[in-house]
XYZ file of C-alpha atoms in Angstrom:
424
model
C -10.579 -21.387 6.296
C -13.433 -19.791 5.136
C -12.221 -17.148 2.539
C -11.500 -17.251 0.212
C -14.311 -19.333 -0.835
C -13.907 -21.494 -4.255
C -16.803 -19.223 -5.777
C -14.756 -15.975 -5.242
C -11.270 -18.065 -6.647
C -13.106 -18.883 -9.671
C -14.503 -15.841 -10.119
C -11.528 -13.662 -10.109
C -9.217 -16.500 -12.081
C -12.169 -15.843 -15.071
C -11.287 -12.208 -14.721
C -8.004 -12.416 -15.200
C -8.549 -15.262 -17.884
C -10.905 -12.845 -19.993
C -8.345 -10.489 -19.205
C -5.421 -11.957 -20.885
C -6.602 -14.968 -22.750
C -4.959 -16.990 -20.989
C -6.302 -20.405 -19.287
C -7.793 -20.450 -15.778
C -5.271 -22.855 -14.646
C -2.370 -20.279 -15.209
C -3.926 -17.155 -12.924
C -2.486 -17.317 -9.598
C -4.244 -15.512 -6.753
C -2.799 -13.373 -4.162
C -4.708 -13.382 -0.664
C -3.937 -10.576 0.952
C -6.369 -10.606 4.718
C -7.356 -6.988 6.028
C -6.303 -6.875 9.626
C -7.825 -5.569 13.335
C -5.409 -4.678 16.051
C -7.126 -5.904 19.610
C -4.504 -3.882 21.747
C -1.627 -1.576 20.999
C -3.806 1.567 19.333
C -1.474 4.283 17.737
C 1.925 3.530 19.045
C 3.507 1.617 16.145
C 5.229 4.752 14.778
C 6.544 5.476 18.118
C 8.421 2.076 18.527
C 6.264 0.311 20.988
C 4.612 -3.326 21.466
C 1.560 -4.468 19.052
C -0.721 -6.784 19.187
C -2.952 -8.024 15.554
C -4.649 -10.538 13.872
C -6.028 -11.116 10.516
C -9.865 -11.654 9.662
C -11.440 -13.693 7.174
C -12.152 -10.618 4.621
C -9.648 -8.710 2.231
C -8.357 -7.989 -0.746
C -7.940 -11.583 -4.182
C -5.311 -10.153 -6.636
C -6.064 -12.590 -9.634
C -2.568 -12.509 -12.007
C -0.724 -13.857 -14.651
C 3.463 -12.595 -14.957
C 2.947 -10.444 -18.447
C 5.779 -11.830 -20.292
C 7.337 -8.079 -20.709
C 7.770 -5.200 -18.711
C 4.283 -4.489 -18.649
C 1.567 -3.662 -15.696
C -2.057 -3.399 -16.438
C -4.862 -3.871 -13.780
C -8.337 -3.579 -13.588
C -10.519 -2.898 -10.425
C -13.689 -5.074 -9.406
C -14.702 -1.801 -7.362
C -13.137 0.910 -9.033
C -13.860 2.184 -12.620
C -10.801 2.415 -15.688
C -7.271 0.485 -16.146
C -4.231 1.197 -14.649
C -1.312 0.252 -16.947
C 2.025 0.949 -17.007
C 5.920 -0.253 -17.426
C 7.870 -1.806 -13.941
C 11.108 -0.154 -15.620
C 9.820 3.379 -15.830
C 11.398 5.203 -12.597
C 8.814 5.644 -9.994
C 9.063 8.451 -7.592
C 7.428 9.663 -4.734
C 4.130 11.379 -5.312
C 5.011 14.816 -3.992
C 8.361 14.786 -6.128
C 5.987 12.858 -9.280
C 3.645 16.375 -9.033
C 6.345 18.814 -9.563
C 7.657 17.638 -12.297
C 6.730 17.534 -16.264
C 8.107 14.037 -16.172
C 6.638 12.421 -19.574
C 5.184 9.843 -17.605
C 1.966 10.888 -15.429
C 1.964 11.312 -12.226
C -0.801 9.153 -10.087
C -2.398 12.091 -9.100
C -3.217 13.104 -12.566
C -3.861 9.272 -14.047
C -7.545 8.839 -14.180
C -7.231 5.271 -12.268
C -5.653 6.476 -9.015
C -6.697 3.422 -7.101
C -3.466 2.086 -8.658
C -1.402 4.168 -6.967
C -0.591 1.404 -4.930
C 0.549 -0.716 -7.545
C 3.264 2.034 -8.570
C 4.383 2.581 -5.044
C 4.833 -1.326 -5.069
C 7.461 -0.830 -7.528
C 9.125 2.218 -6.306
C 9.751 0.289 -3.323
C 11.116 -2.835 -5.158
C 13.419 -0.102 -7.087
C 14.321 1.571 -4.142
C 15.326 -1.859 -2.581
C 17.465 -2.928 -5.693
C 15.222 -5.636 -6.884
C 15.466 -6.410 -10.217
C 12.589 -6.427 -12.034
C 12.307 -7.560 -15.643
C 8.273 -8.333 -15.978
C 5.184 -6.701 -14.729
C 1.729 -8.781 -14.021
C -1.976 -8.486 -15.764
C -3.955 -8.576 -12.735
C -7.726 -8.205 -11.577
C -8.047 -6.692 -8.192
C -11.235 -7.685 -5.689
C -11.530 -6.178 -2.234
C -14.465 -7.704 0.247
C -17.430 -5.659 -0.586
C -18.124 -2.074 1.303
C -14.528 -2.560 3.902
C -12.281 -0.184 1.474
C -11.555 2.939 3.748
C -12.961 1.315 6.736
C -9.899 1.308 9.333
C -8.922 -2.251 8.662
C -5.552 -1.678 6.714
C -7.216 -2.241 3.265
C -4.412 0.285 1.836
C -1.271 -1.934 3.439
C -3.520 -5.444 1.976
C -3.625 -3.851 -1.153
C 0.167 -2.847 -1.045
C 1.311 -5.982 0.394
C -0.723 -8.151 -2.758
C 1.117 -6.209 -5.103
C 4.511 -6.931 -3.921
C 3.513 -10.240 -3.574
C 2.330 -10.394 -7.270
C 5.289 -8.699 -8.725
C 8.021 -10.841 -6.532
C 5.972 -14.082 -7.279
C 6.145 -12.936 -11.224
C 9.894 -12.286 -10.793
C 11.017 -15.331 -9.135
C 12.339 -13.220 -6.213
C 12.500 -14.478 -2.966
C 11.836 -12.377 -0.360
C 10.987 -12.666 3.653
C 7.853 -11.588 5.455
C 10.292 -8.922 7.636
C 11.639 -7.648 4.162
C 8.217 -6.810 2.690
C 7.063 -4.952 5.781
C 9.840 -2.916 4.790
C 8.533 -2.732 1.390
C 5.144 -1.909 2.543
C 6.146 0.752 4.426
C 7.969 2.571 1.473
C 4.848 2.545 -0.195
C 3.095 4.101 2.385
C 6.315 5.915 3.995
C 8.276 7.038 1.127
C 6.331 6.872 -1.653
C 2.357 8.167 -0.444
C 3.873 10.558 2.611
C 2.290 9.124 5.734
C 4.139 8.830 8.796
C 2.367 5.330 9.859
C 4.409 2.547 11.523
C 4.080 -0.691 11.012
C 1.948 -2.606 12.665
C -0.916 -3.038 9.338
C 1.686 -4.673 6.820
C 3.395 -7.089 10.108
C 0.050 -8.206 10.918
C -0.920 -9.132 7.434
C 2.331 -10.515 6.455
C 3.187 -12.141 9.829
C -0.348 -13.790 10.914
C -1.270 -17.509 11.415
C -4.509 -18.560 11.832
C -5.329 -19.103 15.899
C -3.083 -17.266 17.048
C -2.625 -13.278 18.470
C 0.429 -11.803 16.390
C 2.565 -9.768 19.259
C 5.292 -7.430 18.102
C 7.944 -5.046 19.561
C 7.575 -2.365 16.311
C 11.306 -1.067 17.831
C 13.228 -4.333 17.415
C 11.074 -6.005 14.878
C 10.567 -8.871 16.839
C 7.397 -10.886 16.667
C 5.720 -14.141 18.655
C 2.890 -15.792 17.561
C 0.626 -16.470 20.809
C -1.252 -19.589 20.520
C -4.673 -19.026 22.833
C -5.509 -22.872 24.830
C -8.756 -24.120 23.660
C -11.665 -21.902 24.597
C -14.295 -22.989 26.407
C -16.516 -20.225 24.146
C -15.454 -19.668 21.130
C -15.695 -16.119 19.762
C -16.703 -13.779 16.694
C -14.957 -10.701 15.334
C -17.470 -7.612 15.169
C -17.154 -5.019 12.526
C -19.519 -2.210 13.104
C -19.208 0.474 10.632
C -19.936 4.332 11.168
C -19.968 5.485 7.632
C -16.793 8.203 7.652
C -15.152 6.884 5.089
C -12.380 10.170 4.889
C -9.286 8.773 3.045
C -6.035 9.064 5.630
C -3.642 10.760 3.253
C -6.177 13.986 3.344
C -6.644 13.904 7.238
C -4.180 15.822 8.969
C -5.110 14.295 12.242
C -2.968 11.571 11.697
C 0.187 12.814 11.200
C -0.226 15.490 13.052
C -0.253 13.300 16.401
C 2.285 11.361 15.409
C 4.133 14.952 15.083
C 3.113 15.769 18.851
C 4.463 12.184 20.410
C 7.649 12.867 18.544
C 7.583 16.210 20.209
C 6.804 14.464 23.391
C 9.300 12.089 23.405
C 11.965 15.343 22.672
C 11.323 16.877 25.642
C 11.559 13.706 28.163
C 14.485 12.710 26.199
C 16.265 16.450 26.670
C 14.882 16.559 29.899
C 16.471 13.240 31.082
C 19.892 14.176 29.235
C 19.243 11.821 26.499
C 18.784 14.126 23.779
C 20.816 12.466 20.959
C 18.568 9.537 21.064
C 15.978 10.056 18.161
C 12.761 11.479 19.395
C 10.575 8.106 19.818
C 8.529 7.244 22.619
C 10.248 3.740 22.966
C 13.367 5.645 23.904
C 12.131 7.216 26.968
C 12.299 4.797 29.763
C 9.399 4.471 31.835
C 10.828 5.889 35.136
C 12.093 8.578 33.216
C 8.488 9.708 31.836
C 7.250 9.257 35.476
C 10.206 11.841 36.713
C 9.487 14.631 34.135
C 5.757 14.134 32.478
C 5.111 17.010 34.745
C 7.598 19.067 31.814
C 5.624 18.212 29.018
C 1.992 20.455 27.606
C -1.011 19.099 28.011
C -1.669 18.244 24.703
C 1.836 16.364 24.953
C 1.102 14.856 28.107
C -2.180 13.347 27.049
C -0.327 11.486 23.826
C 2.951 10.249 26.182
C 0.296 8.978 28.074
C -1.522 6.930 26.301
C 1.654 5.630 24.345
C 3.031 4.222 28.340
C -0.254 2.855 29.268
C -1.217 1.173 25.836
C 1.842 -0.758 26.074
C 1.055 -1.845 29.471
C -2.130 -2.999 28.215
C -0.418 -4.835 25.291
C 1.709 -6.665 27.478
C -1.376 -7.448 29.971
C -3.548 -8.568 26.590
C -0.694 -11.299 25.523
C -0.971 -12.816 29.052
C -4.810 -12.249 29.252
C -4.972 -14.258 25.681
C -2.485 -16.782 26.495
C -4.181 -17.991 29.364
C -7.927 -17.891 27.269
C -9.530 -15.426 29.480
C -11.607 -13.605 26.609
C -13.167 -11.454 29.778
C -9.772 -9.877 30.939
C -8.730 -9.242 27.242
C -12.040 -7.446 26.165
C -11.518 -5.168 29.312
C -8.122 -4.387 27.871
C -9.876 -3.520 24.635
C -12.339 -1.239 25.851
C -9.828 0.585 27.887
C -7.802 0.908 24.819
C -10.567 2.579 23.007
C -11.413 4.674 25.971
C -7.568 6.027 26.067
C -8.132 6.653 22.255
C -10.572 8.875 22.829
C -9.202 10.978 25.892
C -5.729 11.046 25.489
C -5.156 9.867 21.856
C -8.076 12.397 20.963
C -9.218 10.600 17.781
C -12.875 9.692 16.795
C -15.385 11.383 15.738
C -18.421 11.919 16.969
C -20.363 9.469 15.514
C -17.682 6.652 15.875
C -17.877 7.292 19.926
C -21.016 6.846 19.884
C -21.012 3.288 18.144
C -17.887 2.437 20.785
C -19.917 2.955 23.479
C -23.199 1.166 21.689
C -20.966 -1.842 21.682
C -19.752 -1.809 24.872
C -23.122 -2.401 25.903
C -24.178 -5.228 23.537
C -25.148 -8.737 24.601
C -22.009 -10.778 24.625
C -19.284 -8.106 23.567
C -16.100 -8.792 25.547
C -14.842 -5.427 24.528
C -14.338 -2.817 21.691
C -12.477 0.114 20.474
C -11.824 2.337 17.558
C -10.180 0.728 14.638
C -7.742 1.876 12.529
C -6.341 5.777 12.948
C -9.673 6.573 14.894
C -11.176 9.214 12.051
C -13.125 7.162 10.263
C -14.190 3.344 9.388
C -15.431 1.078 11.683
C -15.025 0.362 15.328
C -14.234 -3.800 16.079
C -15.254 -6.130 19.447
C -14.459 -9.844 20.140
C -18.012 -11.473 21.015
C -19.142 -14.339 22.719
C -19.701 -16.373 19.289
C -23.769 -17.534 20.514
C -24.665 -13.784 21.183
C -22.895 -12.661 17.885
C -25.961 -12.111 16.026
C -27.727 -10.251 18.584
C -24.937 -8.647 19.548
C -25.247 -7.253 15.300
C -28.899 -7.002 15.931
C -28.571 -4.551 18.732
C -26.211 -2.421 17.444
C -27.432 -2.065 14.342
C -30.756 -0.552 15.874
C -29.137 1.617 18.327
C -26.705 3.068 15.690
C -29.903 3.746 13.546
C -31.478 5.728 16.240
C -28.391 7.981 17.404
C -26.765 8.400 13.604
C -29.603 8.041 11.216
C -28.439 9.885 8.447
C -24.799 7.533 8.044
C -26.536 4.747 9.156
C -29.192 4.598 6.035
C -25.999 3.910 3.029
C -23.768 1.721 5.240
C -22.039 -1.510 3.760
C -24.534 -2.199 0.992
C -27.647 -2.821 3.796
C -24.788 -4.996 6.025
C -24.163 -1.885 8.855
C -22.349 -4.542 11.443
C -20.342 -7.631 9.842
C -19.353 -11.020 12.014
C -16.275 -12.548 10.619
C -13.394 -14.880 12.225
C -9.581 -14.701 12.652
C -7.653 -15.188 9.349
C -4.448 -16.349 8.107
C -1.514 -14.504 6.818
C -0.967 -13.378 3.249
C -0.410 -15.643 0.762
C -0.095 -16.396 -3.019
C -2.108 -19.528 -3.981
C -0.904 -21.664 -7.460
């Protein structure tokens, strides 16, 4: 594997060591991989069938178990020291800001980049998990990917839980911490996400595409035959980097599929089934889409034919035909744009740059669509000119985002990556 490498292990083990005082030997490391999702855009939260892999980038959580009850962090990329006790009752952050509660709410602490690491807890609390010591921990994220549409916020939450369980001798399951991911992100930040970022993190293996059914939980791990062309991951970044939690795009077409799914479950007589797309049959969306809005029509739309493509990507990948599967990625993105109705402008616009790149099997949107990066699987010999191209063509149509992108690196080529882990 090639991340972490030993120079970033070292590195973030001196951290912690300067940190604490503690010997290098004694800092274990969480590795906790961001994630892409090929096929399967934006129906998570509506119950349907994934499909995600890790990449060799993310987020090294350097720790040492305190000894007492205490958590204090400090941030590679972000400035101040989050620090506070695992037995102080965390709540959620719109219950934490209308209260006087003696201790601060995230949204008032200075460091709120560890808001994470206090939804970690609530979610071990909330899950009866017993926890008698907090960590001293140094927290590294690949350079220039936070906010990006690669799950950093789920990497970040799942390397905390890992931290704390590892420090607590608890022993918990992959399936039970994409539980406690989504409490962070469900129940403790608000957002109405599913789960597909914290499954494909936690549930990974290197080689393989991770397929899920986000309704019954189940997973397989698809193991591609041997390719006669091995390929690259492109990350090609558009410079929006517009937090989630303050976009109301997001939830807001979650709200409408929900809405969706109510009136083809009413109309079909089913209405005491909860309003999820995965409970409307597909015959029964054929019979009555004509019921449902526009608007409405456009998300039940792309929730039915996404998981058609899912299921056509797993046999696309299982049989190695790269070509087929980068089709089904590019209509993805296209059904993102026209009936999903995410992506802005200038994210389009590097979507369709690298559907026309040299070697690009296909591409779409990743992440929620309003901001980050857009991915593509490339033929790995054209991979650098494949960055070379679209680099200069998303100069010339977005010139202005294009000039502070990534530190100078405006398209990234990385390779599949390996679940998250905790290394001794």
């Amino acid at each position: 594997m090639s991340w972490p490498t030993d120079s970033e292990l070292i590195s973030i083990k001196e951290a912690v060591s300067q940190m604490t005082g503690r010997d290098k030997g004694e800092v274990r490391v969480v590795v906790s991989p961001y994630r892409i999702c090929p096929l399967g855009a934006h129906i998570d939260h509506q119950g349907g069938t994934v499909s995600a892999m890790t990449i060799n980038k993310g987020i090294l959580l350097g720790f040492v178990p305190s000894g007492d009850t205490k958590v204090q962090l400090r941030s590679a990329q972000f400035e101040g020291e989050v620090c506070f006790s695992v037995d102080e009752i965390q709540h959620p952050i719109g219950l934490a800001n209308k209260n006087d509660a003696s201790t601060p709410s995230p949204s008032k602490e200075k460091s709120i980049w560890g808001t994470y690491a206090r939804g970690a807890v609530y979610a071990l609390q909330t899950s009866e998990k017993n926890l008698k010591q907090g960590i001293v921990g140094y927290l590294s994220g690949s350079n220039g990917l936070d906010s990006s549409g690669l799950s950093s916020s789920a990497a970040v939450g799942v390397a905390y839980l890992l931290a704390l369980e590892n420090a607590n001798e608890l022993t918990v399951s992959p399936t039970e911490n994409i539980e406690y991911d989504r409490l962070i992100e469900n129940g403790y930040l608000g957002l109405k996400n599913g789960i597909l970022d914290q499954s494909a993190i936690l549930l990974s293996s290197y080689g393989c595409l991770t397929y899920m059914d986000c309704k019954t939980m189940n997973h397989e791990l698809v193991q591609a035959p041997e390719l006669e062309k091995p390929f690259r991951i492109l990350l090609a970044f558009s410079g929006l980097r517009q937090a989630l939690t303050t976009n109301p795009g997001y939830n807001l077409r979650v709200s409408e599929c929900r809405e969706a799914a109510k009136v083809l479950l009413t109309a079909s007589g089913n209405s005491e089934l909860e309003p999820t797309l995965c409970n409307v049959e597909h015959a029964v969306y054929e019979a009555h889409k004509h019921e449902l809005k526009p608007v409405l029509a456009r998300r039940a739309e792309h929730y039915f034919s996404e998981n058609m493509r899912v299921i056509k990507g797993r046999e696309a990948w299982a049989a190695g035909n790269l070509e087929e599967f980068g089709k089904l990625i590019s209509a993805s993105g296209l059904s993102s744009i026209e009936n999903y109705e995410c992506g802005a402008e200038p994210l389009i616009q590097l979507y369709k740059i690298l559907r026309e790149a040299p070697g690009v099997y296909g591409a779409r949107f990743s992440g929620a669509g309003f901001r980050g990066c857009c991915v593509a699987f490339v033929d790995a010999e054209k991979a650098e000119a494949a960055a070379s191209y679209v680099k200069d063509e998303y100069e010339k149509a977005q010139p202005e985002f294009a000039k502070n992108l990534n530190g100078g690196k405006p398209v990234l080529i990385c390779e599949a990556g390996d679940a998250a882990r905790v290394l001794l």
